């Protein structure tokens, strides 16, 4: 039991978060969201889990994104579209090669980049398809048109 003359100890202060510029914080939120969405898809992911993974509070998360769906768009759909566009761009470059040897050289140069993008994007693709198969089909069809 505390005595009357006991000195109150201040509560342990939480370490302050490092200041990050808004664009850096935004990037970290997107990266954290990609991890959470890849595990849980859109319906299963909770914004508090995304905020925790990004080391921000939910208010900060919603300062950057107006909704969980907007965050899903930025974290999952946009990278999928960028990857698909990159594949199309590489195909156009190969088609413009003046010889088979030049096309082969171009192909070799892009294989590592392509594999890395596929490895990164695969969990996001699964998340998009598991979240809303119709959305996945629509995105694919829009990009193929």
GROMACS .gro file of N, CA and C in nm:
model
  435
    1UNK      N    1   0.085  -0.118   0.000
    1UNK     CA    2   0.000   0.000   0.000
    1UNK      C    3   0.089   0.123   0.000
    2UNK      N    4   0.064   0.222  -0.090
    2UNK     CA    5   0.150   0.339  -0.097
    2UNK      C    6   0.134   0.426   0.027
    3UNK      N    7   0.244   0.485   0.066
    3UNK     CA    8   0.240   0.576   0.180
    3UNK      C    9   0.209   0.716   0.133
    4UNK      N   10   0.170   0.802   0.228
    4UNK     CA   11   0.134   0.940   0.194
    4UNK      C   12   0.251   1.017   0.134
    5UNK      N   13   0.368   0.989   0.176
    5UNK     CA   14   0.484   1.065   0.132
    5UNK      C   15   0.554   1.002   0.012
    6UNK      N   16   0.496   0.898  -0.042
    6UNK     CA   17   0.560   0.832  -0.156
    6UNK      C   18   0.561   0.925  -0.276
    7UNK      N   19   0.672   0.926  -0.345
    7UNK     CA   20   0.687   1.010  -0.464
    7UNK      C   21   0.637   0.931  -0.583
    8UNK      N   22   0.549   0.995  -0.658
    8UNK     CA   23   0.497   0.928  -0.777
    8UNK      C   24   0.603   0.928  -0.885
    9UNK      N   25   0.621   0.811  -0.943
    9UNK     CA   26   0.714   0.799  -1.054
    9UNK      C   27   0.637   0.828  -1.183
   10UNK      N   28   0.699   0.905  -1.273
   10UNK     CA   29   0.628   0.932  -1.400
   10UNK      C   30   0.614   0.802  -1.479
   11UNK      N   31   0.502   0.788  -1.550
   11UNK     CA   32   0.486   0.667  -1.631
   11UNK      C   33   0.595   0.664  -1.738
   12UNK      N   34   0.632   0.544  -1.773
   12UNK     CA   35   0.736   0.531  -1.876
   12UNK      C   36   0.683   0.589  -2.006
   13UNK      N   37   0.760   0.680  -2.061
   13UNK     CA   38   0.721   0.742  -2.185
   13UNK      C   39   0.749   0.649  -2.302
   14UNK      N   40   0.655   0.647  -2.394
   14UNK     CA   41   0.678   0.568  -2.514
   14UNK      C   42   0.779   0.642  -2.599
   15UNK      N   43   0.867   0.568  -2.662
   15UNK     CA   44   0.963   0.636  -2.749
   15UNK      C   45   0.889   0.707  -2.862
   16UNK      N   46   0.936   0.825  -2.894
   16UNK     CA   47   0.873   0.902  -3.001
   16UNK      C   48   0.904   0.839  -3.135
   17UNK      N   49   0.805   0.843  -3.221
   17UNK     CA   50   0.826   0.792  -3.355
   17UNK      C   51   0.914   0.891  -3.431
   18UNK      N   52   0.993   0.836  -3.518
   18UNK     CA   53   1.077   0.922  -3.600
   18UNK      C   54   0.988   0.999  -3.696
   19UNK      N   55   1.023   1.125  -3.718
   19UNK     CA   56   0.948   1.206  -3.812
   19UNK      C   57   0.977   1.158  -3.954
   20UNK      N   58   0.872   1.136  -4.029
   20UNK     CA   59   0.886   1.098  -4.169
   20UNK      C   60   0.806   1.196  -4.253
   21UNK      N   61   0.858   1.227  -4.369
   21UNK     CA   62   0.782   1.311  -4.461
   21UNK      C   63   0.658   1.234  -4.503
   22UNK      N   64   0.556   1.307  -4.545
   22UNK     CA   65   0.427   1.246  -4.579
   22UNK      C   66   0.441   1.140  -4.688
   23UNK      N   67   0.524   1.166  -4.789
   23UNK     CA   68   0.535   1.067  -4.896
   23UNK      C   69   0.604   0.940  -4.849
   24UNK      N   70   0.698   0.952  -4.756
   24UNK     CA   71   0.764   0.834  -4.701
   24UNK      C   72   0.667   0.755  -4.612
   25UNK      N   73   0.590   0.825  -4.530
   25UNK     CA   74   0.489   0.759  -4.446
   25UNK      C   75   0.386   0.690  -4.536
   26UNK      N   76   0.344   0.756  -4.642
   26UNK     CA   77   0.249   0.700  -4.738
   26UNK      C   78   0.303   0.569  -4.795
   27UNK      N   79   0.429   0.570  -4.836
   27UNK     CA   80   0.492   0.450  -4.893
   27UNK      C   81   0.495   0.337  -4.791
   28UNK      N   82   0.527   0.369  -4.666
   28UNK     CA   83   0.532   0.265  -4.561
   28UNK      C   84   0.392   0.208  -4.534
   29UNK      N   85   0.291   0.292  -4.539
   29UNK     CA   86   0.154   0.244  -4.520
   29UNK      C   87   0.116   0.149  -4.634
   30UNK      N   88   0.150   0.185  -4.756
   30UNK     CA   89   0.119   0.099  -4.871
   30UNK      C   90   0.191  -0.035  -4.858
   31UNK      N   91   0.319  -0.032  -4.821
   31UNK     CA   92   0.394  -0.158  -4.805
   31UNK      C   93   0.333  -0.245  -4.696
   32UNK      N   94   0.295  -0.185  -4.584
   32UNK     CA   95   0.233  -0.261  -4.476
   32UNK      C   96   0.098  -0.317  -4.523
   33UNK      N   97   0.023  -0.238  -4.595
   33UNK     CA   98  -0.107  -0.282  -4.645
   33UNK      C   99  -0.091  -0.400  -4.741
   34UNK      N  100   0.013  -0.396  -4.823
   34UNK     CA  101   0.037  -0.508  -4.915
   34UNK      C  102   0.057  -0.637  -4.837
   35UNK      N  103   0.132  -0.630  -4.729
   35UNK     CA  104   0.156  -0.750  -4.649
   35UNK      C  105   0.026  -0.800  -4.585
   36UNK      N  106  -0.051  -0.708  -4.529
   36UNK     CA  107  -0.175  -0.747  -4.461
   36UNK      C  108  -0.278  -0.798  -4.562
   37UNK      N  109  -0.294  -0.727  -4.674
   37UNK     CA  110  -0.390  -0.772  -4.776
   37UNK      C  111  -0.349  -0.906  -4.835
   38UNK      N  112  -0.219  -0.929  -4.852
   38UNK     CA  113  -0.173  -1.058  -4.907
   38UNK      C  114  -0.209  -1.172  -4.813
   39UNK      N  115  -0.211  -1.147  -4.683
   39UNK     CA  116  -0.248  -1.250  -4.585
   39UNK      C  117  -0.399  -1.264  -4.570
   40UNK      N  118  -0.471  -1.151  -4.578
   40UNK     CA  119  -0.611  -1.150  -4.535
   40UNK      C  120  -0.712  -1.111  -4.642
   41UNK      N  121  -0.672  -1.067  -4.756
   41UNK     CA  122  -0.754  -1.009  -4.863
   41UNK      C  123  -0.834  -0.889  -4.812
   42UNK      N  124  -0.909  -0.828  -4.900
   42UNK     CA  125  -0.978  -0.703  -4.867
   42UNK      C  126  -1.077  -0.720  -4.752
   43UNK      N  127  -1.160  -0.822  -4.759
   43UNK     CA  128  -1.262  -0.838  -4.655
   43UNK      C  129  -1.202  -0.876  -4.520
   44UNK      N  130  -1.097  -0.954  -4.519
   44UNK     CA  131  -1.040  -1.001  -4.393
   44UNK      C  132  -0.944  -0.904  -4.327
   45UNK      N  133  -0.889  -0.811  -4.403
   45UNK     CA  134  -0.792  -0.716  -4.347
   45UNK      C  135  -0.864  -0.613  -4.261
   46UNK      N  136  -0.801  -0.579  -4.149
   46UNK     CA  137  -0.856  -0.475  -4.062
   46UNK      C  138  -0.762  -0.355  -4.066
   47UNK      N  139  -0.821  -0.237  -4.069
   47UNK     CA  140  -0.737  -0.117  -4.078
   47UNK      C  141  -0.647  -0.103  -3.957
   48UNK      N  142  -0.691  -0.149  -3.841
   48UNK     CA  143  -0.604  -0.139  -3.724
   48UNK      C  144  -0.481  -0.228  -3.740
   49UNK      N  145  -0.495  -0.343  -3.809
   49UNK     CA  146  -0.380  -0.429  -3.834
   49UNK      C  147  -0.284  -0.364  -3.934
   50UNK      N  148  -0.340  -0.298  -4.035
   50UNK     CA  149  -0.256  -0.228  -4.132
   50UNK      C  150  -0.183  -0.113  -4.062
   51UNK      N  151  -0.255  -0.037  -3.981
   51UNK     CA  152  -0.192   0.075  -3.909
   51UNK      C  153  -0.081   0.024  -3.818
   52UNK      N  154  -0.106  -0.085  -3.747
   52UNK     CA  155  -0.005  -0.142  -3.659
   52UNK      C  156   0.118  -0.186  -3.739
   53UNK      N  157   0.095  -0.251  -3.852
   53UNK     CA  158   0.207  -0.298  -3.936
   53UNK      C  159   0.287  -0.181  -3.991
   54UNK      N  160   0.221  -0.068  -4.014
   54UNK     CA  161   0.289   0.052  -4.067
   54UNK      C  162   0.345   0.139  -3.956
   55UNK      N  163   0.320   0.100  -3.830
   55UNK     CA  164   0.364   0.176  -3.714
   55UNK      C  165   0.305   0.318  -3.713
   56UNK      N  166   0.174   0.324  -3.745
   56UNK     CA  167   0.100   0.449  -3.737
   56UNK      C  168  -0.032   0.420  -3.666
   57UNK      N  169  -0.103   0.525  -3.629
   57UNK     CA  170  -0.235   0.501  -3.573
   57UNK      C  171  -0.338   0.508  -3.687
   58UNK      N  172  -0.458   0.462  -3.659
   58UNK     CA  173  -0.559   0.458  -3.765
   58UNK      C  174  -0.592   0.596  -3.818
   59UNK      N  175  -0.588   0.697  -3.734
   59UNK     CA  176  -0.616   0.833  -3.781
   59UNK      C  177  -0.516   0.874  -3.888
   60UNK      N  178  -0.390   0.840  -3.868
   60UNK     CA  179  -0.287   0.872  -3.968
   60UNK      C  180  -0.314   0.794  -4.096
   61UNK      N  181  -0.351   0.669  -4.082
   61UNK     CA  182  -0.383   0.587  -4.200
   61UNK      C  183  -0.493   0.654  -4.281
   62UNK      N  184  -0.597   0.702  -4.213
   62UNK     CA  185  -0.710   0.763  -4.284
   62UNK      C  186  -0.681   0.905  -4.330
   63UNK      N  187  -0.573   0.965  -4.282
   63UNK     CA  188  -0.529   1.093  -4.340
   63UNK      C  189  -0.470   1.069  -4.479
   64UNK      N  190  -0.411   0.953  -4.498
   64UNK     CA  191  -0.349   0.920  -4.626
   64UNK      C  192  -0.448   0.855  -4.723
   65UNK      N  193  -0.544   0.780  -4.671
   65UNK     CA  194  -0.640   0.708  -4.755
   65UNK      C  195  -0.779   0.725  -4.697
   66UNK      N  196  -0.878   0.765  -4.779
   66UNK     CA  197  -1.011   0.791  -4.724
   66UNK      C  198  -1.086   0.666  -4.680
   67UNK      N  199  -1.043   0.548  -4.728
   67UNK     CA  200  -1.113   0.425  -4.693
   67UNK      C  201  -1.020   0.306  -4.710
   68UNK      N  202  -1.061   0.193  -4.655
   68UNK     CA  203  -0.985   0.070  -4.673
   68UNK      C  204  -0.982   0.031  -4.820
   69UNK      N  205  -1.092   0.056  -4.891
   69UNK     CA  206  -1.099   0.024  -5.032
   69UNK      C  207  -1.000   0.109  -5.113
   70UNK      N  208  -0.985   0.237  -5.077
   70UNK     CA  209  -0.889   0.323  -5.146
   70UNK      C  210  -0.746   0.275  -5.119
   71UNK      N  211  -0.721   0.229  -5.000
   71UNK     CA  212  -0.590   0.174  -4.967
   71UNK      C  213  -0.565   0.045  -5.044
   72UNK      N  214  -0.667  -0.038  -5.058
   72UNK     CA  215  -0.655  -0.161  -5.138
   72UNK      C  216  -0.623  -0.126  -5.283
   73UNK      N  217  -0.688  -0.024  -5.333
   73UNK     CA  218  -0.661   0.022  -5.470
   73UNK      C  219  -0.514   0.061  -5.486
   74UNK      N  220  -0.462   0.138  -5.391
   74UNK     CA  221  -0.323   0.185  -5.399
   74UNK      C  222  -0.223   0.073  -5.373
   75UNK      N  223  -0.255  -0.016  -5.282
   75UNK     CA  224  -0.158  -0.119  -5.240
   75UNK      C  225  -0.161  -0.243  -5.328
   76UNK      N  226  -0.275  -0.274  -5.386
   76UNK     CA  227  -0.290  -0.400  -5.459
   76UNK      C  228  -0.320  -0.377  -5.607
   77UNK      N  229  -0.423  -0.303  -5.636
   77UNK     CA  230  -0.468  -0.288  -5.775
   77UNK      C  231  -0.368  -0.209  -5.858
   78UNK      N  232  -0.323  -0.094  -5.808
   78UNK     CA  233  -0.230  -0.013  -5.887
   78UNK      C  234  -0.099  -0.086  -5.917
   79UNK      N  235  -0.037  -0.155  -5.820
   79UNK     CA  236   0.084  -0.231  -5.855
   79UNK      C  237   0.057  -0.342  -5.957
   80UNK      N  238  -0.059  -0.405  -5.950
   80UNK     CA  239  -0.093  -0.506  -6.050
   80UNK      C  240  -0.101  -0.443  -6.189
   81UNK      N  241  -0.166  -0.329  -6.198
   81UNK     CA  242  -0.178  -0.262  -6.327
   81UNK      C  243  -0.042  -0.218  -6.379
   82UNK      N  244   0.042  -0.165  -6.291
   82UNK     CA  245   0.176  -0.122  -6.332
   82UNK      C  246   0.257  -0.241  -6.385
   83UNK      N  247   0.246  -0.354  -6.319
   83UNK     CA  248   0.319  -0.473  -6.364
   83UNK      C  249   0.268  -0.519  -6.500
   84UNK      N  250   0.137  -0.519  -6.518
   84UNK     CA  251   0.081  -0.560  -6.647
   84UNK      C  252   0.125  -0.463  -6.757
   85UNK      N  253   0.127  -0.334  -6.728
   85UNK     CA  254   0.172  -0.237  -6.827
   85UNK      C  255   0.320  -0.258  -6.859
   86UNK      N  256   0.399  -0.290  -6.759
   86UNK     CA  257   0.541  -0.318  -6.782
   86UNK      C  258   0.560  -0.436  -6.874
   87UNK      N  259   0.478  -0.539  -6.859
   87UNK     CA  260   0.486  -0.654  -6.949
   87UNK      C  261   0.453  -0.614  -7.092
   88UNK      N  262   0.351  -0.532  -7.107
   88UNK     CA  263   0.314  -0.485  -7.241
   88UNK      C  264   0.426  -0.402  -7.303
   89UNK      N  265   0.487  -0.316  -7.223
   89UNK     CA  266   0.597  -0.233  -7.274
   89UNK      C  267   0.715  -0.319  -7.319
   90UNK      N  268   0.747  -0.422  -7.241
   90UNK     CA  269   0.858  -0.510  -7.280
   90UNK      C  270   0.825  -0.584  -7.410
   91UNK      N  271   0.701  -0.625  -7.425
   91UNK     CA  272   0.661  -0.695  -7.549
   91UNK      C  273   0.677  -0.602  -7.669
   92UNK      N  274   0.640  -0.475  -7.653
   92UNK     CA  275   0.657  -0.380  -7.765
   92UNK      C  276   0.805  -0.360  -7.799
   93UNK      N  277   0.888  -0.356  -7.697
   93UNK     CA  278   1.032  -0.339  -7.720
   93UNK      C  279   1.086  -0.459  -7.797
   94UNK      N  280   1.045  -0.580  -7.758
   94UNK     CA  281   1.092  -0.700  -7.828
   94UNK      C  282   1.047  -0.698  -7.973
   95UNK      N  283   0.923  -0.658  -7.996
   95UNK     CA  284   0.870  -0.654  -8.132
   95UNK      C  285   0.947  -0.555  -8.219
   96UNK      N  286   1.002  -0.451  -8.159
   96UNK     CA  287   1.074  -0.349  -8.235
   96UNK      C  288   1.219  -0.388  -8.262
   97UNK      N  289   1.265  -0.499  -8.207
   97UNK     CA  290   1.404  -0.541  -8.229
   97UNK      C  291   1.427  -0.566  -8.377
   98UNK      N  292   1.545  -0.528  -8.423
   98UNK     CA  293   1.577  -0.540  -8.566
   98UNK      C  294   1.625  -0.681  -8.603
   99UNK      N  295   1.656  -0.760  -8.503
   99UNK     CA  296   1.702  -0.897  -8.534
   99UNK      C  297   1.667  -0.988  -8.417
  100UNK      N  298   1.674  -1.117  -8.443
  100UNK     CA  299   1.651  -1.214  -8.335
  100UNK      C  300   1.756  -1.199  -8.226
  101UNK      N  301   1.879  -1.172  -8.265
  101UNK     CA  302   1.987  -1.155  -8.166
  101UNK      C  303   1.959  -1.035  -8.077
  102UNK      N  304   1.912  -0.925  -8.136
  102UNK     CA  305   1.880  -0.806  -8.057
  102UNK      C  306   1.762  -0.835  -7.963
  103UNK      N  307   1.661  -0.905  -8.012
  103UNK     CA  308   1.546  -0.941  -7.928
  103UNK      C  309   1.590  -1.031  -7.814
  104UNK      N  310   1.679  -1.125  -7.843
  104UNK     CA  311   1.730  -1.214  -7.738
  104UNK      C  312   1.807  -1.135  -7.633
  105UNK      N  313   1.888  -1.040  -7.677
  105UNK     CA  314   1.964  -0.958  -7.583
  105UNK      C  315   1.871  -0.874  -7.495
  106UNK      N  316   1.769  -0.818  -7.555
  106UNK     CA  317   1.670  -0.741  -7.479
  106UNK      C  318   1.597  -0.830  -7.378
  107UNK      N  319   1.565  -0.950  -7.422
  107UNK     CA  320   1.494  -1.044  -7.335
  107UNK      C  321   1.580  -1.082  -7.215
  108UNK      N  322   1.706  -1.111  -7.240
  108UNK     CA  323   1.795  -1.148  -7.130
  108UNK      C  324   1.807  -1.035  -7.028
  109UNK      N  325   1.814  -0.913  -7.078
  109UNK     CA  326   1.830  -0.798  -6.989
  109UNK      C  327   1.709  -0.777  -6.899
  110UNK      N  328   1.591  -0.816  -6.947
  110UNK     CA  329   1.471  -0.789  -6.867
  110UNK      C  330   1.421  -0.907  -6.785
  111UNK      N  331   1.477  -1.024  -6.802
  111UNK     CA  332   1.427  -1.143  -6.733
  111UNK      C  333   1.434  -1.127  -6.581
  112UNK      N  334   1.546  -1.082  -6.529
  112UNK     CA  335   1.560  -1.067  -6.383
  112UNK      C  336   1.459  -0.967  -6.330
  113UNK      N  337   1.444  -0.856  -6.399
  113UNK     CA  338   1.346  -0.754  -6.356
  113UNK      C  339   1.205  -0.811  -6.358
  114UNK      N  340   1.173  -0.883  -6.463
  114UNK     CA  341   1.040  -0.941  -6.476
  114UNK      C  342   1.013  -1.043  -6.365
  115UNK      N  343   1.109  -1.129  -6.338
  115UNK     CA  344   1.090  -1.229  -6.232
  115UNK      C  345   1.069  -1.164  -6.096
  116UNK      N  346   1.146  -1.058  -6.069
  116UNK     CA  347   1.129  -0.988  -5.941
  116UNK      C  348   0.990  -0.926  -5.932
  117UNK      N  349   0.942  -0.868  -6.040
  117UNK     CA  350   0.809  -0.807  -6.034
  117UNK      C  351   0.701  -0.914  -6.017
  118UNK      N  352   0.718  -1.030  -6.080
  118UNK     CA  353   0.620  -1.138  -6.065
  118UNK      C  354   0.620  -1.191  -5.922
  119UNK      N  355   0.738  -1.207  -5.865
  119UNK     CA  356   0.748  -1.254  -5.726
  119UNK      C  357   0.679  -1.157  -5.632
  120UNK      N  358   0.701  -1.028  -5.654
  120UNK     CA  359   0.641  -0.926  -5.568
  120UNK      C  360   0.490  -0.919  -5.586
  121UNK      N  361   0.445  -0.930  -5.708
  121UNK     CA  362   0.306  -0.906  -5.739
  121UNK      C  363   0.216  -1.028  -5.715
  122UNK      N  364   0.271  -1.148  -5.714
  122UNK     CA  365   0.190  -1.270  -5.702
  122UNK      C  366   0.099  -1.270  -5.579
  123UNK      N  367   0.151  -1.238  -5.459
  123UNK     CA  368   0.058  -1.236  -5.344
  123UNK      C  369  -0.051  -1.131  -5.359
  124UNK      N  370  -0.020  -1.020  -5.426
  124UNK     CA  371  -0.120  -0.916  -5.446
  124UNK      C  372  -0.227  -0.963  -5.545
  125UNK      N  373  -0.184  -1.035  -5.646
  125UNK     CA  374  -0.278  -1.090  -5.743
  125UNK      C  375  -0.374  -1.186  -5.674
  126UNK      N  376  -0.320  -1.274  -5.591
  126UNK     CA  377  -0.405  -1.368  -5.517
  126UNK      C  378  -0.502  -1.293  -5.427
  127UNK      N  379  -0.454  -1.186  -5.363
  127UNK     CA  380  -0.540  -1.107  -5.276
  127UNK      C  381  -0.654  -1.043  -5.356
  128UNK      N  382  -0.620  -0.988  -5.472
  128UNK     CA  383  -0.723  -0.925  -5.555
  128UNK      C  384  -0.827  -1.028  -5.599
  129UNK      N  385  -0.780  -1.144  -5.642
  129UNK     CA  386  -0.873  -1.247  -5.689
  129UNK      C  387  -0.957  -1.303  -5.575
  130UNK      N  388  -0.895  -1.322  -5.458
  130UNK     CA  389  -0.970  -1.376  -5.345
  130UNK      C  390  -1.066  -1.272  -5.288
  131UNK      N  391  -1.032  -1.146  -5.299
  131UNK     CA  392  -1.118  -1.040  -5.246
  131UNK      C  393  -1.243  -1.023  -5.330
  132UNK      N  394  -1.224  -1.026  -5.461
  132UNK     CA  395  -1.336  -1.002  -5.550
  132UNK      C  396  -1.301  -1.058  -5.688
  133UNK      N  397  -1.338  -1.183  -5.714
  133UNK     CA  398  -1.303  -1.244  -5.843
  133UNK      C  399  -1.350  -1.162  -5.963
  134UNK      N  400  -1.465  -1.100  -5.952
  134UNK     CA  401  -1.516  -1.019  -6.064
  134UNK      C  402  -1.424  -0.898  -6.086
  135UNK      N  403  -1.376  -0.838  -5.980
  135UNK     CA  404  -1.281  -0.727  -5.992
  135UNK      C  405  -1.155  -0.775  -6.063
  136UNK      N  406  -1.104  -0.890  -6.026
  136UNK     CA  407  -0.985  -0.944  -6.090
  136UNK      C  408  -1.006  -0.966  -6.239
  137UNK      N  409  -1.120  -1.023  -6.275
  137UNK     CA  410  -1.150  -1.044  -6.417
  137UNK      C  411  -1.161  -0.912  -6.491
  138UNK      N  412  -1.229  -0.815  -6.429
  138UNK     CA  413  -1.248  -0.685  -6.494
  138UNK      C  414  -1.114  -0.615  -6.516
  139UNK      N  415  -1.026  -0.617  -6.416
  139UNK     CA  416  -0.894  -0.554  -6.430
  139UNK      C  417  -0.818  -0.621  -6.544
  140UNK      N  418  -0.819  -0.752  -6.547
  140UNK     CA  419  -0.746  -0.823  -6.651
  140UNK      C  420  -0.803  -0.789  -6.789
  141UNK      N  421  -0.934  -0.791  -6.802
  141UNK     CA  422  -0.996  -0.763  -6.932
  141UNK      C  423  -0.969  -0.620  -6.976
  142UNK      N  424  -0.975  -0.525  -6.883
  142UNK     CA  425  -0.948  -0.386  -6.919
  142UNK      C  426  -0.805  -0.368  -6.967
  143UNK      N  427  -0.712  -0.438  -6.907
  143UNK     CA  428  -0.572  -0.425  -6.947
  143UNK      C  429  -0.542  -0.498  -7.077
  144UNK      N  430  -0.617  -0.601  -7.108
  144UNK     CA  431  -0.592  -0.675  -7.230
  144UNK      C  432  -0.656  -0.606  -7.351
  145UNK      N  433  -0.750  -0.515  -7.327
  145UNK     CA  434  -0.819  -0.448  -7.438
  145UNK      C  435  -0.732  -0.344  -7.504
   0.00000   0.00000   0.00000
